[in-house]
Amino acid sequence: MPELKQSWGYEYLQRTKFDRNTLFSQRKPEIKPASLIKVYQDAPQIALPLEGTKSRDIKTLLSQRRSRRNYSEQYITLQELGFMLWSCQGITARQGRLYLRTAPSAGGLYPIETYLVVNRVEELNPGIYHLNIRDFALEHLAEGDFSTKLQNACLGQQFMAESAVTFCWSALFRRNMAKYGHRGLRYIFMDAAHICQNLLLAVENLNLAGCPVAAFFDDELNAMFALSGDEESIIYTAAVGINS
């Protein structure tokens, strides 16, 4: 299948393979590491609730999980949002300088940052937010209705504009690749998948509806969050709302 071998993805996988004969002799690119925690110092903070949420049987959650794209105009609660964010990346332990969380990460580095486009969440104004994982608080970055801009950036998919909240995950590349080099990009995308699956199970537990989306115009979505696209870039999203 020569057409497969001509793809950039195939070439990347081949070039980042581990081989017994070369693994320890390969030169890793020298990449300066990034801070393990990202904080917007001047942004207003909204503390997230940590109250317990009733949990359903994991087998039921796994069997009932589906991608759902039809959302009502009802609001989700701040407690529900807090539970979803904790499920994604809540800190569960501390190991030296590392903050261990609900989802696994290569080397405990957690290169994924969580941004939100909020439309209908009780106690929150519509706008763009960033999760301050250390303080478990939302940092309010911009106020306003970004639903149409989000829809347009996501290839015109209408349900993205109709969500109560959309999770947008960025990758801080050097946070991972300073340690793992070229192969680190593999782990970054794995990290995002772990986090998203945790979210979808939390969504199911709350009887909400969610759908992951990776189809978007990268530069347009990065511009919404003032991300360079070089050092940090959105790599995955998920819309969440109340099923209509």
PDB file of C-alpha atoms in Angstrom:
ATOM      1  CA  MET A   1       0.000   0.000   0.000  1.00  0.00           C
ATOM      2  CA  PRO A   2       2.357   2.754  -1.186  1.00  0.00           C
ATOM      3  CA  GLU A   3      -0.300   5.454  -0.713  1.00  0.00           C
ATOM      4  CA  LEU A   4      -0.318   4.764   3.048  1.00  0.00           C
ATOM      5  CA  LYS A   5       3.456   5.004   3.244  1.00  0.00           C
ATOM      6  CA  GLN A   6       3.359   8.406   1.588  1.00  0.00           C
ATOM      7  CA  SER A   7       1.295   9.953   4.397  1.00  0.00           C
ATOM      8  CA  TRP A   8       2.941  12.265   6.923  1.00  0.00           C
ATOM      9  CA  GLY A   9       1.443  10.284   9.806  1.00  0.00           C
ATOM     10  CA  TYR A  10       2.993   7.055   8.591  1.00  0.00           C
ATOM     11  CA  GLU A  11       6.360   8.741   8.167  1.00  0.00           C
ATOM     12  CA  TYR A  12       6.190  10.155  11.697  1.00  0.00           C
ATOM     13  CA  LEU A  13       5.393   6.745  13.214  1.00  0.00           C
ATOM     14  CA  GLN A  14       8.266   5.135  11.352  1.00  0.00           C
ATOM     15  CA  ARG A  15      10.749   7.845  12.341  1.00  0.00           C
ATOM     16  CA  THR A  16       9.779   7.678  16.026  1.00  0.00           C
ATOM     17  CA  LYS A  17       9.891   3.901  16.430  1.00  0.00           C
ATOM     18  CA  PHE A  18      11.924   2.406  19.266  1.00  0.00           C
ATOM     19  CA  ASP A  19      14.604   0.005  18.072  1.00  0.00           C
ATOM     20  CA  ARG A  20      16.816  -2.118  20.355  1.00  0.00           C
ATOM     21  CA  ASN A  21      19.921  -1.324  18.350  1.00  0.00           C
ATOM     22  CA  THR A  22      19.532   2.444  18.295  1.00  0.00           C
ATOM     23  CA  LEU A  23      17.346   3.396  21.299  1.00  0.00           C
ATOM     24  CA  PHE A  24      20.182   4.416  23.604  1.00  0.00           C
ATOM     25  CA  SER A  25      22.411   5.882  20.931  1.00  0.00           C
ATOM     26  CA  GLN A  26      19.836   8.209  19.372  1.00  0.00           C
ATOM     27  CA  ARG A  27      20.376  11.886  20.064  1.00  0.00           C
ATOM     28  CA  LYS A  28      17.360  13.571  21.575  1.00  0.00           C
ATOM     29  CA  PRO A  29      16.641  17.166  20.533  1.00  0.00           C
ATOM     30  CA  GLU A  30      17.587  19.696  23.193  1.00  0.00           C
ATOM     31  CA  ILE A  31      14.294  21.332  24.153  1.00  0.00           C
ATOM     32  CA  LYS A  32      13.959  23.654  27.115  1.00  0.00           C
ATOM     33  CA  PRO A  33      11.193  22.418  29.468  1.00  0.00           C
ATOM     34  CA  ALA A  34       8.066  24.411  30.258  1.00  0.00           C
ATOM     35  CA  SER A  35       6.466  25.071  33.619  1.00  0.00           C
ATOM     36  CA  LEU A  36       4.285  22.200  34.845  1.00  0.00           C
ATOM     37  CA  ILE A  37       1.470  24.586  35.786  1.00  0.00           C
ATOM     38  CA  LYS A  38       0.002  27.343  33.626  1.00  0.00           C
ATOM     39  CA  VAL A  39      -1.635  30.271  35.392  1.00  0.00           C
ATOM     40  CA  TYR A  40      -3.080  33.528  34.072  1.00  0.00           C
ATOM     41  CA  GLN A  41      -1.956  35.734  36.940  1.00  0.00           C
ATOM     42  CA  ASP A  42      -4.160  38.746  36.176  1.00  0.00           C
ATOM     43  CA  ALA A  43      -7.348  36.880  35.273  1.00  0.00           C
ATOM     44  CA  PRO A  44     -10.336  36.928  37.664  1.00  0.00           C
ATOM     45  CA  GLN A  45     -10.811  33.531  39.329  1.00  0.00           C
ATOM     46  CA  ILE A  46     -13.974  31.575  40.017  1.00  0.00           C
ATOM     47  CA  ALA A  47     -13.566  28.765  42.535  1.00  0.00           C
ATOM     48  CA  LEU A  48     -15.014  25.431  41.456  1.00  0.00           C
ATOM     49  CA  PRO A  49     -17.158  23.335  43.811  1.00  0.00           C
ATOM     50  CA  LEU A  50     -15.767  20.025  45.020  1.00  0.00           C
ATOM     51  CA  GLU A  51     -18.977  18.606  46.452  1.00  0.00           C
ATOM     52  CA  GLY A  52     -19.502  14.912  45.928  1.00  0.00           C
ATOM     53  CA  THR A  53     -21.574  13.740  42.984  1.00  0.00           C
ATOM     54  CA  LYS A  54     -23.487  10.485  43.039  1.00  0.00           C
ATOM     55  CA  SER A  55     -21.734   7.928  40.863  1.00  0.00           C
ATOM     56  CA  ARG A  56     -23.353   5.219  38.769  1.00  0.00           C
ATOM     57  CA  ASP A  57     -21.987   1.775  38.043  1.00  0.00           C
ATOM     58  CA  ILE A  58     -18.925   1.963  35.767  1.00  0.00           C
ATOM     59  CA  LYS A  59     -20.189  -0.898  33.573  1.00  0.00           C
ATOM     60  CA  THR A  60     -23.405   1.009  32.952  1.00  0.00           C
ATOM     61  CA  LEU A  61     -21.513   4.190  32.112  1.00  0.00           C
ATOM     62  CA  LEU A  62     -19.235   2.417  29.654  1.00  0.00           C
ATOM     63  CA  SER A  63     -22.082   0.605  27.928  1.00  0.00           C
ATOM     64  CA  GLN A  64     -24.279   3.712  27.635  1.00  0.00           C
ATOM     65  CA  ARG A  65     -21.615   6.197  26.515  1.00  0.00           C
ATOM     66  CA  ARG A  66     -22.454   7.635  23.105  1.00  0.00           C
ATOM     67  CA  SER A  67     -21.581  10.775  21.159  1.00  0.00           C
ATOM     68  CA  ARG A  68     -24.643  13.016  21.337  1.00  0.00           C
ATOM     69  CA  ARG A  69     -25.009  16.238  19.362  1.00  0.00           C
ATOM     70  CA  ASN A  70     -28.505  17.536  20.210  1.00  0.00           C
ATOM     71  CA  TYR A  71     -28.571  19.994  23.111  1.00  0.00           C
ATOM     72  CA  SER A  72     -31.417  21.860  24.774  1.00  0.00           C
ATOM     73  CA  GLU A  73     -31.257  25.493  25.851  1.00  0.00           C
ATOM     74  CA  GLN A  74     -31.150  24.510  29.532  1.00  0.00           C
ATOM     75  CA  TYR A  75     -28.264  25.493  31.784  1.00  0.00           C
ATOM     76  CA  ILE A  76     -25.913  23.060  33.474  1.00  0.00           C
ATOM     77  CA  THR A  77     -24.898  23.812  37.050  1.00  0.00           C
ATOM     78  CA  LEU A  78     -21.517  24.986  38.259  1.00  0.00           C
ATOM     79  CA  GLN A  79     -21.354  21.852  40.416  1.00  0.00           C
ATOM     80  CA  GLU A  80     -21.818  19.682  37.326  1.00  0.00           C
ATOM     81  CA  LEU A  81     -19.091  21.597  35.534  1.00  0.00           C
ATOM     82  CA  GLY A  82     -16.813  21.235  38.555  1.00  0.00           C
ATOM     83  CA  PHE A  83     -17.361  17.485  38.588  1.00  0.00           C
ATOM     84  CA  MET A  84     -16.561  17.215  34.879  1.00  0.00           C
ATOM     85  CA  LEU A  85     -13.377  19.250  35.242  1.00  0.00           C
ATOM     86  CA  TRP A  86     -12.255  17.227  38.250  1.00  0.00           C
ATOM     87  CA  SER A  87     -12.956  14.016  36.341  1.00  0.00           C
ATOM     88  CA  CYS A  88     -10.776  15.256  33.487  1.00  0.00           C
ATOM     89  CA  GLN A  89      -7.761  16.504  35.394  1.00  0.00           C
ATOM     90  CA  GLY A  90      -8.482  16.756  39.107  1.00  0.00           C
ATOM     91  CA  ILE A  91      -5.410  16.458  41.326  1.00  0.00           C
ATOM     92  CA  THR A  92      -5.481  13.226  43.316  1.00  0.00           C
ATOM     93  CA  ALA A  93      -1.945  13.123  44.775  1.00  0.00           C
ATOM     94  CA  ARG A  94       1.361  14.954  44.902  1.00  0.00           C
ATOM     95  CA  GLN A  95       4.679  13.312  44.048  1.00  0.00           C
ATOM     96  CA  GLY A  96       7.572  15.710  44.412  1.00  0.00           C
ATOM     97  CA  ARG A  97       6.983  18.526  41.948  1.00  0.00           C
ATOM     98  CA  LEU A  98       4.372  16.506  40.040  1.00  0.00           C
ATOM     99  CA  TYR A  99       0.605  16.850  40.489  1.00  0.00           C
ATOM    100  CA  LEU A 100      -0.918  13.424  39.835  1.00  0.00           C
ATOM    101  CA  ARG A 101      -4.433  13.498  38.449  1.00  0.00           C
ATOM    102  CA  THR A 102      -7.508  11.477  37.552  1.00  0.00           C
ATOM    103  CA  ALA A 103      -6.157  10.758  34.053  1.00  0.00           C
ATOM    104  CA  PRO A 104      -2.734   9.232  33.337  1.00  0.00           C
ATOM    105  CA  SER A 105       0.068  11.170  31.672  1.00  0.00           C
ATOM    106  CA  ALA A 106       3.482  10.157  30.340  1.00  0.00           C
ATOM    107  CA  GLY A 107       6.030  10.928  33.042  1.00  0.00           C
ATOM    108  CA  GLY A 108       3.357  12.734  35.083  1.00  0.00           C
ATOM    109  CA  LEU A 109       4.055  15.858  32.982  1.00  0.00           C
ATOM    110  CA  TYR A 110       0.471  16.653  31.910  1.00  0.00           C
ATOM    111  CA  PRO A 111       1.116  18.783  28.808  1.00  0.00           C
ATOM    112  CA  ILE A 112      -2.629  19.269  28.230  1.00  0.00           C
ATOM    113  CA  GLU A 113      -4.300  22.519  29.293  1.00  0.00           C
ATOM    114  CA  THR A 114      -8.088  22.880  29.547  1.00  0.00           C
ATOM    115  CA  TYR A 115      -9.956  25.864  28.122  1.00  0.00           C
ATOM    116  CA  LEU A 116     -13.725  26.344  28.078  1.00  0.00           C
ATOM    117  CA  VAL A 117     -16.155  28.171  25.843  1.00  0.00           C
ATOM    118  CA  VAL A 118     -19.107  28.754  28.171  1.00  0.00           C
ATOM    119  CA  ASN A 119     -22.585  29.424  26.825  1.00  0.00           C
ATOM    120  CA  ARG A 120     -25.028  28.233  29.507  1.00  0.00           C
ATOM    121  CA  VAL A 121     -23.555  27.455  32.907  1.00  0.00           C
ATOM    122  CA  GLU A 122     -25.255  28.732  36.058  1.00  0.00           C
ATOM    123  CA  GLU A 123     -23.207  31.349  37.951  1.00  0.00           C
ATOM    124  CA  LEU A 124     -20.863  31.905  34.996  1.00  0.00           C
ATOM    125  CA  ASN A 125     -21.030  34.643  32.393  1.00  0.00           C
ATOM    126  CA  PRO A 126     -20.711  33.465  28.795  1.00  0.00           C
ATOM    127  CA  GLY A 127     -17.126  33.648  27.644  1.00  0.00           C
ATOM    128  CA  ILE A 128     -13.749  31.935  27.570  1.00  0.00           C
ATOM    129  CA  TYR A 129     -12.146  30.368  30.635  1.00  0.00           C
ATOM    130  CA  HIS A 130      -8.971  28.477  31.542  1.00  0.00           C
ATOM    131  CA  LEU A 131      -8.715  25.809  34.232  1.00  0.00           C
ATOM    132  CA  ASN A 132      -6.178  26.662  36.913  1.00  0.00           C
ATOM    133  CA  ILE A 133      -5.510  23.096  37.957  1.00  0.00           C
ATOM    134  CA  ARG A 134      -3.419  23.932  41.025  1.00  0.00           C
ATOM    135  CA  ASP A 135      -6.152  26.043  42.644  1.00  0.00           C
ATOM    136  CA  PHE A 136      -9.024  24.170  40.952  1.00  0.00           C
ATOM    137  CA  ALA A 137     -10.499  27.428  39.758  1.00  0.00           C
ATOM    138  CA  LEU A 138     -11.571  28.940  36.458  1.00  0.00           C
ATOM    139  CA  GLU A 139      -9.679  31.936  35.133  1.00  0.00           C
ATOM    140  CA  HIS A 140     -11.977  34.248  33.178  1.00  0.00           C
ATOM    141  CA  LEU A 141     -10.111  35.288  30.038  1.00  0.00           C
ATOM    142  CA  ALA A 142     -12.803  36.887  27.875  1.00  0.00           C
ATOM    143  CA  GLU A 143     -16.488  37.703  28.169  1.00  0.00           C
ATOM    144  CA  GLY A 144     -19.082  37.378  25.444  1.00  0.00           C
ATOM    145  CA  ASP A 145     -20.831  34.993  23.083  1.00  0.00           C
ATOM    146  CA  PHE A 146     -18.219  32.978  21.180  1.00  0.00           C
ATOM    147  CA  SER A 147     -20.625  30.275  19.980  1.00  0.00           C
ATOM    148  CA  THR A 148     -20.740  31.338  16.320  1.00  0.00           C
ATOM    149  CA  LYS A 149     -16.989  31.805  16.156  1.00  0.00           C
ATOM    150  CA  LEU A 150     -16.546  28.357  17.706  1.00  0.00           C
ATOM    151  CA  GLN A 151     -18.954  26.800  15.204  1.00  0.00           C
ATOM    152  CA  ASN A 152     -17.173  28.423  12.269  1.00  0.00           C
ATOM    153  CA  ALA A 153     -13.772  27.291  13.528  1.00  0.00           C
ATOM    154  CA  CYS A 154     -15.099  23.728  13.869  1.00  0.00           C
ATOM    155  CA  LEU A 155     -15.926  23.397  10.165  1.00  0.00           C
ATOM    156  CA  GLY A 156     -19.395  24.883  10.603  1.00  0.00           C
ATOM    157  CA  GLN A 157     -20.743  22.083  12.820  1.00  0.00           C
ATOM    158  CA  GLN A 158     -23.883  23.683  14.279  1.00  0.00           C
ATOM    159  CA  PHE A 159     -24.048  21.633  17.472  1.00  0.00           C
ATOM    160  CA  MET A 160     -20.780  23.233  18.603  1.00  0.00           C
ATOM    161  CA  ALA A 161     -22.608  26.557  18.885  1.00  0.00           C
ATOM    162  CA  GLU A 162     -25.535  24.953  20.728  1.00  0.00           C
ATOM    163  CA  SER A 163     -23.556  23.333  23.565  1.00  0.00           C
ATOM    164  CA  ALA A 164     -23.841  24.565  27.137  1.00  0.00           C
ATOM    165  CA  VAL A 165     -20.049  24.399  27.381  1.00  0.00           C
ATOM    166  CA  THR A 166     -17.282  23.232  25.091  1.00  0.00           C
ATOM    167  CA  PHE A 167     -14.018  21.833  26.420  1.00  0.00           C
ATOM    168  CA  CYS A 168     -10.986  22.769  24.316  1.00  0.00           C
ATOM    169  CA  TRP A 169      -7.713  21.034  25.141  1.00  0.00           C
ATOM    170  CA  SER A 170      -4.395  22.503  24.138  1.00  0.00           C
ATOM    171  CA  ALA A 171      -0.961  20.898  24.163  1.00  0.00           C
ATOM    172  CA  LEU A 172       2.069  22.685  25.604  1.00  0.00           C
ATOM    173  CA  PHE A 173       4.492  20.754  23.448  1.00  0.00           C
ATOM    174  CA  ARG A 174       7.759  21.429  25.218  1.00  0.00           C
ATOM    175  CA  ARG A 175       6.340  20.370  28.588  1.00  0.00           C
ATOM    176  CA  ASN A 176       6.415  16.808  27.261  1.00  0.00           C
ATOM    177  CA  MET A 177       8.937  16.884  24.421  1.00  0.00           C
ATOM    178  CA  ALA A 178      11.760  18.285  26.561  1.00  0.00           C
ATOM    179  CA  LYS A 179      11.846  14.803  28.109  1.00  0.00           C
ATOM    180  CA  TYR A 180      10.627  12.547  25.304  1.00  0.00           C
ATOM    181  CA  GLY A 181      11.875  14.337  22.198  1.00  0.00           C
ATOM    182  CA  HIS A 182      10.361  13.470  18.833  1.00  0.00           C
ATOM    183  CA  ARG A 183       8.375  10.541  20.238  1.00  0.00           C
ATOM    184  CA  GLY A 184       6.719  12.801  22.790  1.00  0.00           C
ATOM    185  CA  LEU A 185       4.049  13.889  20.334  1.00  0.00           C
ATOM    186  CA  ARG A 186       2.657  10.347  20.479  1.00  0.00           C
ATOM    187  CA  TYR A 187       2.211  10.655  24.235  1.00  0.00           C
ATOM    188  CA  ILE A 188       0.648  14.111  24.006  1.00  0.00           C
ATOM    189  CA  PHE A 189      -2.225  12.829  21.885  1.00  0.00           C
ATOM    190  CA  MET A 190      -2.627   9.817  24.178  1.00  0.00           C
ATOM    191  CA  ASP A 191      -2.909  12.197  27.139  1.00  0.00           C
ATOM    192  CA  ALA A 192      -5.670  14.154  25.423  1.00  0.00           C
ATOM    193  CA  ALA A 193      -7.576  10.943  24.709  1.00  0.00           C
ATOM    194  CA  HIS A 194      -7.340   9.799  28.349  1.00  0.00           C
ATOM    195  CA  ILE A 195      -8.701  13.161  29.508  1.00  0.00           C
ATOM    196  CA  CYS A 196     -11.541  13.215  26.990  1.00  0.00           C
ATOM    197  CA  GLN A 197     -12.686   9.706  27.889  1.00  0.00           C
ATOM    198  CA  ASN A 198     -12.805  10.712  31.552  1.00  0.00           C
ATOM    199  CA  LEU A 199     -14.961  13.671  30.561  1.00  0.00           C
ATOM    200  CA  LEU A 200     -17.352  11.547  28.519  1.00  0.00           C
ATOM    201  CA  LEU A 201     -17.842   9.106  31.395  1.00  0.00           C
ATOM    202  CA  ALA A 202     -18.480  12.018  33.760  1.00  0.00           C
ATOM    203  CA  VAL A 203     -20.985  13.433  31.262  1.00  0.00           C
ATOM    204  CA  GLU A 204     -22.762  10.081  31.141  1.00  0.00           C
ATOM    205  CA  ASN A 205     -22.759   9.892  34.941  1.00  0.00           C
ATOM    206  CA  LEU A 206     -24.508  13.273  35.093  1.00  0.00           C
ATOM    207  CA  ASN A 207     -27.091  12.250  32.453  1.00  0.00           C
ATOM    208  CA  LEU A 208     -25.769  14.948  30.137  1.00  0.00           C
ATOM    209  CA  ALA A 209     -24.818  14.723  26.463  1.00  0.00           C
ATOM    210  CA  GLY A 210     -21.367  15.138  24.958  1.00  0.00           C
ATOM    211  CA  CYS A 211     -19.478  14.729  21.718  1.00  0.00           C
ATOM    212  CA  PRO A 212     -15.716  14.916  21.067  1.00  0.00           C
ATOM    213  CA  VAL A 213     -14.550  16.820  17.985  1.00  0.00           C
ATOM    214  CA  ALA A 214     -11.116  16.957  16.364  1.00  0.00           C
ATOM    215  CA  ALA A 215     -12.189  18.585  13.098  1.00  0.00           C
ATOM    216  CA  PHE A 216     -11.389  22.290  13.243  1.00  0.00           C
ATOM    217  CA  PHE A 217      -9.355  25.031  11.625  1.00  0.00           C
ATOM    218  CA  ASP A 218      -6.367  25.012  13.965  1.00  0.00           C
ATOM    219  CA  ASP A 219      -5.269  28.630  13.546  1.00  0.00           C
ATOM    220  CA  GLU A 220      -8.817  29.965  13.981  1.00  0.00           C
ATOM    221  CA  LEU A 221      -9.377  28.020  17.178  1.00  0.00           C
ATOM    222  CA  ASN A 222      -5.952  28.959  18.547  1.00  0.00           C
ATOM    223  CA  ALA A 223      -6.730  32.622  17.868  1.00  0.00           C
ATOM    224  CA  MET A 224      -9.849  32.395  20.044  1.00  0.00           C
ATOM    225  CA  PHE A 225      -7.644  31.522  23.020  1.00  0.00           C
ATOM    226  CA  ALA A 226      -4.696  33.723  22.029  1.00  0.00           C
ATOM    227  CA  LEU A 227      -2.457  30.686  21.546  1.00  0.00           C
ATOM    228  CA  SER A 228       0.581  30.824  19.276  1.00  0.00           C
ATOM    229  CA  GLY A 229       0.007  27.481  17.589  1.00  0.00           C
ATOM    230  CA  ASP A 230       3.747  26.883  17.845  1.00  0.00           C
ATOM    231  CA  GLU A 231       4.411  26.568  21.582  1.00  0.00           C
ATOM    232  CA  GLU A 232       0.812  25.692  22.421  1.00  0.00           C
ATOM    233  CA  SER A 233      -2.034  24.568  20.202  1.00  0.00           C
ATOM    234  CA  ILE A 234      -5.581  23.234  20.544  1.00  0.00           C
ATOM    235  CA  ILE A 235      -5.592  19.527  19.632  1.00  0.00           C
ATOM    236  CA  TYR A 236      -9.013  18.256  20.775  1.00  0.00           C
ATOM    237  CA  THR A 237     -12.444  19.541  21.806  1.00  0.00           C
ATOM    238  CA  ALA A 238     -15.693  18.196  23.259  1.00  0.00           C
ATOM    239  CA  ALA A 239     -19.128  19.788  23.316  1.00  0.00           C
ATOM    240  CA  VAL A 240     -21.362  19.183  26.352  1.00  0.00           C
ATOM    241  CA  GLY A 241     -24.971  20.045  27.067  1.00  0.00           C
ATOM    242  CA  ILE A 242     -28.315  18.739  28.235  1.00  0.00           C
ATOM    243  CA  ASN A 243     -29.781  16.252  25.778  1.00  0.00           C
ATOM    244  CA  SER A 244     -32.750  17.676  23.879  1.00  0.00           C
TER     245      SER A 244
END
